[in-house]
Coordinates of C-alpha atoms and ligand atoms in Angstrom, one line a residue:
M1 CA 0.3 -0.1 0.3
S2 CA 1.2 3.6 -0.7
R3 CA 2.6 5.7 1.9
Q4 CA 0.1 8.6 1.2
T5 CA -3.1 6.0 2.3
Q6 CA -4.8 7.3 5.1
S7 CA -6.4 4.8 7.2
T8 CA -9.7 4.9 8.0
G9 CA -12.7 2.5 8.3
D10 CA -14.4 -0.5 9.9
F11 CA -12.7 -3.9 10.1
D12 CA -13.8 -7.3 11.4
A13 CA -10.1 -7.6 12.6
V14 CA -7.0 -4.9 13.3
V15 CA -3.3 -6.8 13.1
V16 CA -0.4 -4.9 14.2
G17 CA 2.8 -6.2 12.9
A18 CA 3.9 -7.7 9.6
G19 CA 6.4 -10.3 10.6
F20 CA 5.7 -14.2 10.5
A21 CA 3.0 -13.7 13.1
G22 CA 0.8 -11.2 11.4
L23 CA 1.4 -12.4 7.6
Y24 CA 0.3 -15.4 8.9
M25 CA -2.9 -13.7 11.0
L26 CA -3.8 -12.1 7.8
H27 CA -3.9 -14.9 6.0
R28 CA -6.0 -17.0 8.3
L29 CA -8.6 -14.1 9.0
R30 CA -9.1 -13.4 5.4
E31 CA -9.9 -17.4 4.5
L32 CA -12.6 -17.0 7.3
G33 CA -13.8 -14.6 5.2
L34 CA -12.7 -11.1 7.5
S35 CA -12.2 -7.5 6.5
V36 CA -8.6 -7.2 8.0
R37 CA -6.4 -4.4 7.8
V38 CA -2.7 -4.6 8.8
F39 CA -0.4 -1.8 10.3
E40 CA 3.1 -2.2 10.2
V41 CA 5.7 0.6 11.5
G42 CA 8.6 -0.8 9.0
S43 CA 8.8 0.5 5.3
G44 CA 8.5 -3.5 4.7
I45 CA 7.1 -6.5 5.7
G46 CA 9.3 -9.0 7.9
G47 CA 9.3 -7.5 11.5
T48 CA 12.3 -8.8 13.4
W49 CA 13.6 -10.2 10.0
F50 CA 13.3 -6.6 8.3
W51 CA 14.9 -4.5 11.4
N52 CA 18.1 -6.9 11.8
R53 CA 20.0 -6.7 9.2
Y54 CA 23.6 -6.2 11.1
P55 CA 26.6 -8.5 9.5
G56 CA 26.5 -11.8 10.1
A57 CA 22.6 -11.8 10.7
R58 CA 21.3 -15.6 10.9
C59 CA 18.6 -17.7 12.6
D60 CA 19.4 -19.9 15.4
I61 CA 16.8 -22.5 14.2
E62 CA 17.6 -24.6 11.3
S63 CA 16.0 -23.5 7.9
L64 CA 14.2 -26.2 7.3
E65 CA 12.2 -25.9 10.8
Y66 CA 12.0 -22.0 11.0
S67 CA 9.4 -21.7 8.4
Y68 CA 5.5 -22.2 7.7
Q69 CA 4.0 -25.5 7.5
F70 CA 0.4 -24.4 6.8
S71 CA 1.0 -24.6 3.3
E72 CA 2.4 -27.8 2.1
E73 CA 2.9 -26.3 -1.3
L74 CA 5.0 -23.8 -0.1
Q75 CA 7.3 -26.0 2.2
Q76 CA 7.7 -28.1 -0.8
E77 CA 8.7 -25.3 -3.3
W78 CA 10.8 -22.6 -1.3
E79 CA 14.3 -23.4 -1.3
W80 CA 16.7 -23.0 1.5
S81 CA 20.0 -22.6 0.8
E82 CA 21.7 -23.1 4.2
R83 CA 21.4 -25.3 7.4
Y84 CA 21.1 -21.5 9.2
A85 CA 19.5 -19.0 7.3
T86 CA 20.7 -15.5 6.7
Q87 CA 18.8 -12.7 7.7
P88 CA 18.2 -11.8 3.9
E89 CA 17.0 -15.4 2.7
I90 CA 14.8 -15.0 5.6
L91 CA 13.4 -12.1 4.6
R92 CA 13.2 -13.1 0.8
Y93 CA 11.0 -15.6 2.1
L94 CA 8.8 -13.3 3.9
E95 CA 8.4 -11.2 0.6
H96 CA 7.5 -14.2 -1.3
V97 CA 4.8 -15.6 0.9
A98 CA 3.4 -12.1 1.1
D99 CA 3.4 -12.5 -2.8
R100 CA 2.1 -16.2 -3.1
F101 CA -1.0 -15.3 -0.7
D102 CA -1.4 -12.0 -2.1
L103 CA -1.0 -10.3 1.3
R104 CA 0.1 -6.7 0.7
R105 CA -2.9 -5.0 -0.8
D106 CA -4.4 -5.3 3.2
I107 CA -0.9 -4.4 4.4
E108 CA -0.4 -0.6 5.1
L109 CA 3.5 -0.2 5.9
E110 CA 5.2 2.8 7.9
T111 CA 2.2 3.4 10.1
R112 CA 2.9 3.2 13.6
V113 CA -0.4 2.1 15.5
L114 CA -0.6 4.7 18.7
S115 CA -3.5 3.5 20.6
A116 CA -5.9 1.2 21.2
H117 CA -9.0 1.9 22.8
F118 CA -12.1 -0.8 23.8
D119 CA -15.2 0.8 23.5
E120 CA -17.8 -1.0 26.1
A121 CA -20.9 0.0 24.1
T122 CA -20.0 -1.4 21.0
A123 CA -17.7 -3.6 22.0
R124 CA -15.2 -2.6 19.3
W125 CA -11.5 -1.2 19.2
A126 CA -10.8 2.2 18.1
I127 CA -7.6 2.0 16.6
E128 CA -5.7 5.3 16.0
T129 CA -3.0 5.1 13.9
E130 CA 0.0 7.7 12.9
R131 CA -2.0 8.2 9.6
G132 CA -6.0 8.0 10.8
S133 CA -8.2 6.1 13.0
V134 CA -9.9 2.7 12.3
S135 CA -12.4 0.4 14.5
A136 CA -12.3 -3.2 14.7
R137 CA -13.9 -5.9 16.3
F138 CA -11.0 -7.6 17.0
C139 CA -7.7 -6.3 17.7
V140 CA -4.5 -9.0 17.2
L141 CA -1.1 -7.7 18.3
A142 CA 1.5 -9.6 16.3
T143 CA 4.2 -6.8 17.6
G144 CA 6.7 -9.8 18.0
C145 CA 9.0 -10.5 21.1
L146 CA 12.2 -9.5 19.5
S147 CA 11.3 -6.0 18.1
S148 CA 11.7 -3.1 20.5
A149 CA 15.3 -2.1 20.7
N150 CA 16.8 -1.6 24.0
M151 CA 19.2 1.6 23.9
P152 CA 20.8 1.7 27.4
R153 CA 21.0 5.5 27.9
F154 CA 24.7 6.4 28.8
P155 CA 24.9 9.9 29.1
G156 CA 27.4 12.0 26.5
I157 CA 25.5 9.7 23.5
E158 CA 24.5 13.1 21.8
R159 CA 27.7 14.3 21.9
F160 CA 29.4 11.5 20.2
A161 CA 31.3 12.6 16.8
G162 CA 31.2 9.2 15.3
A163 CA 28.2 6.7 13.6
T164 CA 26.1 4.9 16.4
Y165 CA 24.3 1.8 15.0
H166 CA 21.9 -0.7 17.0
T167 CA 22.1 -4.4 15.9
G168 CA 18.0 -4.7 15.7
R169 CA 18.1 -1.1 13.8
W170 CA 21.0 -1.4 11.4
P171 CA 21.0 0.8 8.0
H172 CA 19.5 -0.8 5.0
E173 CA 22.6 0.3 2.8
G174 CA 25.1 -1.6 5.1
V175 CA 28.1 -0.3 7.1
D176 CA 31.6 -0.4 5.6
F177 CA 34.0 -0.5 8.7
T178 CA 37.3 -0.3 6.9
G179 CA 40.0 1.5 8.5
Q180 CA 37.5 2.6 11.6
R181 CA 38.2 2.1 15.3
V182 CA 34.8 0.3 16.2
G183 CA 33.5 -0.2 19.8
V184 CA 30.6 -3.2 20.2
I185 CA 28.8 -3.0 23.3
G186 CA 27.2 -6.1 24.5
T187 CA 27.9 -9.9 24.2
G188 CA 24.7 -11.4 23.3
S189 CA 23.6 -13.5 20.1
S190 CA 23.5 -10.3 18.0
A191 CA 27.2 -9.3 18.8
I192 CA 28.6 -12.8 18.7
Q193 CA 27.2 -13.0 15.2
S194 CA 28.8 -9.5 14.0
I195 CA 31.7 -9.6 15.7
P196 CA 33.4 -11.7 14.0
M197 CA 32.3 -10.0 10.2
I198 CA 33.2 -6.4 11.9
A199 CA 36.6 -7.8 12.9
E200 CA 37.6 -8.6 9.4
Q201 CA 36.8 -5.3 8.2
A202 CA 37.7 -2.7 11.2
A203 CA 41.2 -1.4 12.0
H204 CA 40.7 -2.1 15.5
L205 CA 37.6 -3.6 17.2
F206 CA 37.1 -3.1 21.4
V207 CA 34.5 -5.5 22.7
F208 CA 32.7 -4.3 25.7
Q209 CA 31.4 -7.3 27.6
R210 CA 29.6 -7.1 30.7
T211 CA 28.6 -11.0 30.9
P212 CA 30.1 -13.3 28.7
S213 CA 28.0 -15.7 26.9
Y214 CA 28.3 -19.2 25.8
S215 CA 28.2 -20.0 22.5
I216 CA 28.2 -23.5 20.1
P217 CA 29.6 -23.6 16.9
A218 CA 27.0 -23.6 14.0
H219 CA 28.3 -25.7 11.6
N220 CA 26.6 -23.5 9.0
A221 CA 27.0 -25.3 5.6
P222 CA 24.7 -25.5 2.3
L223 CA 21.8 -27.9 2.7
D224 CA 22.6 -31.5 1.7
P225 CA 20.0 -32.3 -1.2
G226 CA 19.8 -35.9 0.2
Y227 CA 18.5 -34.5 3.6
V228 CA 16.3 -32.2 1.9
R229 CA 14.7 -34.7 0.0
Q230 CA 14.1 -36.8 2.9
I231 CA 12.6 -34.2 4.8
R232 CA 10.2 -33.2 1.9
S233 CA 9.4 -36.7 1.7
D234 CA 7.4 -36.6 4.9
Y235 CA 7.9 -33.0 5.8
A236 CA 4.2 -33.1 7.7
G237 CA 5.7 -36.0 9.5
F238 CA 9.0 -34.3 10.5
R239 CA 6.9 -31.0 11.9
K240 CA 4.7 -33.3 14.0
Q241 CA 7.7 -35.1 15.5
N242 CA 9.2 -31.9 16.0
S243 CA 5.8 -30.8 18.0
Q244 CA 6.6 -33.2 20.3
R245 CA 9.6 -32.0 21.5
P246 CA 9.8 -29.9 24.5
F247 CA 11.3 -26.6 22.7
G248 CA 9.0 -27.5 19.3
A249 CA 12.5 -27.9 17.7
N250 CA 14.5 -31.1 16.2
F251 CA 16.9 -31.1 19.3
P252 CA 17.5 -34.7 20.2
V253 CA 16.3 -35.1 23.5
S254 CA 18.4 -37.4 26.1
E255 CA 16.4 -39.9 28.8
R256 CA 19.7 -39.5 30.5
A257 CA 20.2 -37.2 33.7
A258 CA 24.0 -35.8 33.3
L259 CA 24.9 -37.6 36.6
E260 CA 23.6 -40.7 35.7
V261 CA 26.6 -41.5 33.7
D262 CA 30.5 -41.2 34.0
A263 CA 32.5 -38.5 33.1
D264 CA 34.1 -39.9 29.9
E265 CA 30.5 -40.8 28.6
R266 CA 29.7 -36.9 29.6
A267 CA 32.1 -35.9 27.4
R268 CA 31.4 -37.9 24.7
E269 CA 28.0 -36.9 24.6
Y270 CA 28.8 -33.1 24.9
E271 CA 31.7 -33.3 22.0
A272 CA 28.9 -35.3 19.8
R273 CA 26.9 -32.1 20.4
W274 CA 29.2 -29.8 20.0
R275 CA 30.4 -31.8 16.5
R276 CA 26.8 -31.4 15.5
G277 CA 26.8 -27.9 16.8
G278 CA 23.6 -25.6 17.4
L279 CA 21.3 -25.1 20.2
G280 CA 20.8 -28.8 20.5
F281 CA 23.3 -29.0 22.8
M282 CA 21.0 -27.9 25.4
T283 CA 19.2 -30.9 25.6
A284 CA 22.3 -33.5 25.7
F285 CA 21.0 -34.4 29.1
N286 CA 17.1 -33.7 30.1
D287 CA 18.6 -32.3 33.6
L288 CA 20.5 -29.5 32.4
I289 CA 18.4 -26.8 32.8
L290 CA 16.9 -28.2 36.0
D291 CA 19.9 -29.0 38.2
R292 CA 22.8 -27.0 39.2
A293 CA 25.6 -29.8 39.2
A294 CA 24.1 -31.3 36.0
N295 CA 24.8 -27.6 34.5
D296 CA 28.0 -27.5 35.8
T297 CA 29.2 -30.1 33.6
A298 CA 28.1 -28.7 30.7
A299 CA 29.2 -25.3 31.7
E300 CA 32.7 -26.4 32.5
F301 CA 32.9 -28.3 28.9
V302 CA 31.9 -25.0 27.0
R303 CA 34.9 -23.1 29.6
D304 CA 37.2 -25.7 28.4
K305 CA 36.5 -25.4 24.5
I306 CA 37.1 -21.5 24.8
R307 CA 40.5 -22.3 26.7
A308 CA 41.4 -24.2 23.8
I309 CA 40.4 -21.9 21.2
V310 CA 41.4 -18.6 22.5
R311 CA 45.7 -18.5 23.0
D312 CA 45.6 -15.6 25.6
P313 CA 44.8 -17.4 29.2
A314 CA 43.5 -14.2 30.3
V315 CA 41.2 -13.5 27.6
A316 CA 39.9 -16.7 27.6
E317 CA 39.1 -17.1 31.5
T318 CA 37.4 -13.5 30.9
L319 CA 35.0 -14.6 28.0
A320 CA 34.2 -18.1 29.7
P321 CA 30.9 -17.5 31.6
K322 CA 30.1 -18.4 35.2
Q323 CA 26.2 -18.2 35.1
V324 CA 24.2 -21.6 34.4
L325 CA 24.4 -22.5 31.0
G326 CA 20.8 -22.3 28.8
C327 CA 19.9 -19.5 31.5
K328 CA 20.7 -16.6 29.0
R329 CA 19.5 -17.8 25.6
L330 CA 22.7 -19.9 24.4
C331 CA 24.3 -18.5 21.0
V332 CA 25.1 -20.3 18.0
D333 CA 28.0 -19.0 16.2
T334 CA 30.6 -19.0 13.3
G335 CA 34.3 -18.5 14.5
Y336 CA 33.3 -16.3 17.7
Y337 CA 35.8 -17.0 20.2
A338 CA 38.8 -17.6 17.3
T339 CA 38.0 -13.8 16.6
F340 CA 39.7 -13.0 19.9
N341 CA 42.9 -14.2 18.6
R342 CA 43.0 -11.4 16.1
P343 CA 45.5 -8.7 16.7
N344 CA 43.1 -5.9 15.5
V345 CA 40.3 -7.3 18.4
T346 CA 40.7 -6.2 22.1
L347 CA 37.9 -7.5 25.0
V348 CA 37.1 -5.0 27.9
D349 CA 35.5 -6.5 30.2
V350 CA 33.0 -3.9 32.1
S351 CA 31.5 -6.3 34.5
D352 CA 33.4 -4.5 37.5
A353 CA 34.1 -1.1 35.7
P354 CA 30.9 -0.1 33.4
I355 CA 30.5 2.3 30.5
E356 CA 30.3 5.4 32.4
A357 CA 30.0 8.2 29.3
I358 CA 30.0 8.2 25.9
L359 CA 32.6 10.7 24.8
P360 CA 32.9 12.8 21.5
G361 CA 35.6 10.2 20.1
G362 CA 35.0 7.1 22.2
L363 CA 33.6 6.1 25.4
R364 CA 35.1 5.8 29.1
T365 CA 34.5 2.9 31.6
R366 CA 35.3 3.3 35.2
R367 CA 38.5 2.0 34.2
A368 CA 39.8 3.8 31.2
A369 CA 38.9 5.6 28.2
Y370 CA 38.6 4.2 24.5
E371 CA 38.9 6.3 21.1
L372 CA 36.3 5.2 18.9
D373 CA 35.1 5.8 15.2
C374 CA 31.9 4.6 15.6
I375 CA 29.8 2.1 18.0
V376 CA 27.6 -0.4 17.7
F377 CA 25.1 -1.1 20.3
A378 CA 24.2 -4.6 20.4
T379 CA 22.3 -4.1 23.5
G380 CA 19.0 -6.6 22.8
F381 CA 15.6 -5.7 23.1
D382 CA 12.9 -4.7 25.5
A383 CA 11.8 -8.5 24.9
M384 CA 8.2 -9.8 25.0
T385 CA 6.3 -6.8 26.7
G386 CA 8.3 -3.8 24.7
A387 CA 6.4 -3.2 21.4
A388 CA 3.3 -4.1 23.2
L389 CA 3.2 -1.6 25.6
A390 CA 4.7 1.2 23.5
I391 CA 0.8 1.0 22.1
D392 CA -1.5 3.1 24.8
I393 CA -3.9 -0.1 25.1
R394 CA -7.0 0.4 27.1
G395 CA -9.3 -2.3 27.7
T396 CA -12.9 -2.3 29.6
S397 CA -13.3 0.9 32.0
G398 CA -10.4 2.5 30.3
Q399 CA -7.9 0.7 32.2
A400 CA -4.5 0.9 30.7
L401 CA -2.1 -2.3 29.5
R402 CA 0.9 -0.6 30.9
E403 CA -0.8 0.0 34.3
K404 CA -2.1 -3.7 34.7
W405 CA 1.2 -5.1 33.5
A406 CA 3.2 -2.4 35.8
E407 CA 4.5 -5.5 38.3
G408 CA 5.1 -7.6 34.9
P409 CA 2.9 -8.9 32.1
R410 CA -0.3 -11.1 33.4
T411 CA -1.9 -13.3 30.7
Y412 CA -4.1 -15.7 30.2
L413 CA -2.1 -18.7 28.1
G414 CA -0.3 -16.3 26.6
L415 CA -3.2 -15.5 24.0
G416 CA -5.4 -12.8 25.9
T417 CA -5.3 -10.4 29.4
A418 CA -8.3 -10.0 31.1
G419 CA -10.5 -6.7 31.1
F420 CA -8.9 -6.3 27.2
P421 CA -11.8 -8.5 25.7
N422 CA -11.7 -9.3 22.3
L423 CA -7.6 -8.6 22.0
F424 CA -5.2 -11.3 21.4
L425 CA -1.5 -11.6 21.7
I426 CA 0.5 -13.8 19.3
T427 CA 3.4 -15.4 21.2
G428 CA 2.4 -13.3 24.1
P429 CA 4.7 -13.4 27.8
G430 CA 2.9 -16.6 29.6
S431 CA 3.1 -18.7 26.1
P432 CA 6.4 -20.8 25.1
S433 CA 7.5 -18.3 22.3
V434 CA 10.9 -17.7 22.5
L435 CA 11.7 -20.9 24.5
S436 CA 10.1 -22.9 21.3
N437 CA 10.9 -22.4 17.6
M438 CA 8.8 -19.4 17.0
V439 CA 7.3 -20.3 13.6
P440 CA 5.4 -23.3 15.2
S441 CA 4.8 -21.3 18.2
I442 CA 3.2 -18.5 15.8
E443 CA 1.3 -20.8 13.7
Q444 CA -0.4 -22.7 16.4
H445 CA -1.1 -19.3 18.2
V446 CA -2.9 -17.9 14.9
E447 CA -4.6 -21.1 14.3
W448 CA -6.0 -20.7 17.9
I449 CA -7.3 -17.1 17.5
A450 CA -8.5 -18.2 14.0
D451 CA -10.6 -20.5 15.3
C452 CA -11.8 -19.1 18.1
I453 CA -13.0 -15.8 16.3
A454 CA -15.1 -18.4 13.5
W455 CA -16.5 -19.9 16.8
L456 CA -17.8 -16.6 18.1
R457 CA -18.8 -15.7 14.7
E458 CA -20.8 -19.1 13.9
R459 CA -22.8 -18.3 17.5
G460 CA -23.7 -14.5 16.4
L461 CA -21.4 -13.2 19.9
E462 CA -19.2 -10.9 19.7
R463 CA -17.0 -10.9 22.8
I464 CA -14.6 -12.5 24.7
D465 CA -12.2 -12.1 27.8
A466 CA -9.9 -13.8 29.7
T467 CA -11.5 -14.3 33.1
P468 CA -9.0 -12.8 36.0
A469 CA -9.4 -16.3 37.7
A470 CA -7.9 -18.0 35.1
E471 CA -5.1 -15.2 34.2
D472 CA -4.5 -15.6 37.9
A473 CA -4.2 -19.3 38.2
W474 CA -2.0 -19.4 34.8
V475 CA 0.2 -16.7 36.0
V476 CA 1.0 -18.9 38.7
H477 CA 1.6 -22.0 36.9
V478 CA 3.9 -20.3 34.6
N479 CA 5.7 -19.0 37.5
E480 CA 5.7 -22.5 39.4
V481 CA 6.9 -24.3 36.0
A482 CA 9.7 -21.4 36.2
S483 CA 10.6 -21.9 39.5
L484 CA 11.1 -25.5 39.1
T485 CA 14.1 -24.8 36.7
L486 CA 17.4 -22.7 36.7
Y487 CA 16.2 -20.1 34.4
P488 CA 15.4 -17.8 37.2
S489 CA 19.0 -17.7 38.2
C490 CA 21.0 -15.1 36.2
N491 CA 19.8 -12.0 34.7
S492 CA 18.3 -12.8 31.4
W493 CA 16.0 -10.5 28.7
Y494 CA 13.2 -13.7 29.6
L495 CA 13.2 -12.2 33.2
G496 CA 13.1 -8.8 31.8
A497 CA 16.3 -8.1 33.9
N498 CA 18.5 -6.2 31.0
V499 CA 16.4 -3.2 31.0
P500 CA 16.8 -1.0 34.1
G501 CA 13.4 -0.6 35.9
K502 CA 12.0 -3.4 34.3
P503 CA 9.9 -5.7 36.7
R504 CA 11.3 -9.0 37.1
V505 CA 9.1 -11.4 36.0
F506 CA 10.1 -15.0 34.2
M507 CA 7.8 -14.5 30.7
P508 CA 8.0 -17.6 28.6
Y509 CA 6.6 -20.7 29.1
L510 CA 8.3 -23.9 29.2
G511 CA 6.8 -26.9 27.5
F512 CA 5.3 -26.6 23.9
P513 CA 3.8 -29.8 24.1
P514 CA 1.9 -29.6 27.2
Y515 CA 0.8 -26.0 26.6
V516 CA -0.5 -26.6 23.0
E517 CA -2.7 -29.6 24.7
K518 CA -4.0 -26.8 27.2
C519 CA -4.8 -24.7 24.4
N520 CA -7.0 -27.1 22.7
E521 CA -8.5 -28.2 25.6
V522 CA -9.8 -24.9 26.7
A523 CA -10.9 -24.5 23.1
A524 CA -12.9 -28.1 23.2
R525 CA -14.4 -27.1 26.6
D526 CA -16.0 -24.0 24.8
Y527 CA -13.1 -21.2 25.8
E528 CA -13.0 -22.2 29.4
G529 CA -11.6 -19.5 31.8
F530 CA -12.9 -17.0 28.8
T531 CA -16.1 -14.6 29.4
I532 CA -17.9 -15.0 26.4
G533 CA -20.9 -12.3 25.5
Ligands
LIG601 P1 20.9 -9.8 24.3 O1 21.4 -11.0 24.2 O2 19.8 -9.3 25.4 O3 22.3 -9.2 24.4 C1 22.6 -7.9 24.7 C2 23.6 -7.6 25.7 O4 24.3 -6.5 26.1 C3 24.2 -8.1 27.0 O5 25.9 -9.0 26.7 C4 24.0 -7.4 27.8 O6 25.1 -7.5 28.6 C5 24.7 -6.0 26.9 N1 24.2 -5.1 27.8 C6 23.0 -4.5 27.7 N2 22.9 -3.2 28.4 C7 24.4 -3.0 28.5 C8 25.0 -1.9 29.3 N3 24.4 -1.0 29.7 N4 26.6 -2.1 29.5 C9 26.7 -2.8 28.9 N5 26.5 -4.4 28.6 C10 24.9 -4.0 28.1 O7 20.3 -9.1 22.8 P2 20.4 -9.8 21.5 O8 20.5 -8.9 20.2 O9 22.3 -10.3 21.2 O10 19.9 -11.0 21.3 C11 18.6 -11.5 21.6 C12 18.0 -12.2 21.0 O11 17.9 -12.2 19.5 C13 19.2 -13.8 21.4 O12 18.7 -14.0 22.3 C14 18.3 -14.6 20.2 O13 17.1 -15.5 21.0 C15 18.2 -13.7 18.8 P3 24.5 -8.3 30.0 O14 24.2 -10.0 29.6 O15 23.0 -7.7 30.4 O16 25.4 -8.3 31.0

């Protein structure tokens, strides 16, 4: 749609966001015969994969799984080139999906949704965008889990003379670091993917590390045509099998506990997983995220790998993480640790000497000053709630979502929140979302929401709202499950701990298969836990 379009009109549904979630939601609702309008702030579709164009940006879930399964034709015809797809390839895929299913005509780009207010009298949402107002019976937030950039407020940043970049808002024309002194702040997944690439170009690269990350090699490679043929011969079967695994992805889960076997056997298993590469390292034993002693064995294995790769023992020690392995999302890399053997790369530990100020010509930590021509903020996201809470959302009696979630997000199944009728969240807090393969999780939510709307319409019903009791019970359950694990033991973005002032609440739900079963049961019991009218 052209930029000049004025958003006006009354729709059956408004969808906010045109990434993986928004595109499929549009397709599904249109199939039901609904009038739908999608609003997207970007100048193109793709959501997370539109914005994250930093060098080395790549998915950490394998291509054959990180893709839609709703259309057998689509999954048979699309050719992924590598084991892990790059950002440009994923974006090309989403562009293809938008064209193939004729989605673009209902998507309004460069249109930020400012507010969504529920009108009790009509049971409709009044939605205000930067370019006009619309109304809709249903409002679906497809705003993404990792879409709102986290930019620390370092004093002096506005006086920095060089260029600054955030990995999650990368310039479309790319950046040439040749001959530059570059500072990268952060060592999460985005930093770990981009640092080896930036190091190849930069005159000198300073990496400012607050917390080291565990990273497993990707062993990325072109996809083997024989393997692709094998998967395609029963793609549905492959998907079904994965949907029964705890993370909804093809990580072979061991039935053994780590301390059940001897040290040699453990080392063999870790070595095999390290050689295979990727996030499947986490399921080498069935208790790595449950038992500290078990986790220590895996953590020490990775620390030993770092010590073997990185030549300077002091640098290796600084790179060696101490927290629970997997507590912050595991990273998947290509040549990350080895990059610190390069003469043009310096690791700066800011854990005990934080960055105090950005200077016109660099930055200063509590210990020293560094001269920099440009700074890359690889500082992550206001995850899972940031994008939704950026919109002024008001439910019954004018209650603001920001107020309701002031102490942390509260949802029923991560799909709805009490007091906000006809508002659906896709992969909202309280659902497996980021602790699962996102695309199947998105599809499961989209289909659940579409089925729910169809069910209401068949009965001439206009309104659905989670009950406070069902929501309270779900929040307690999500926390109970998390408290059985080691996840709450570190300062991760799963807990909101990366954003100063954000309430510390574990947001995703652990366990894809039982979660899907619960959602299906709720639907089969005529949307148990919801008030319908
Ligand atoms: P992450 O994983 O949240 O990483 C952000 C990094 O930035 C992390 O190392 C942070 O250190 C660091 N950070 C944040 N604020 C500061 C300040 N003020 N000073 C120094 N360092 C800071 O974001 P990514 O974009 O890398 O990855 C997000 C997800 O995308 C990833 O998990 C995959 O699922 C894909 P900290 O650890 O908080 O000490």
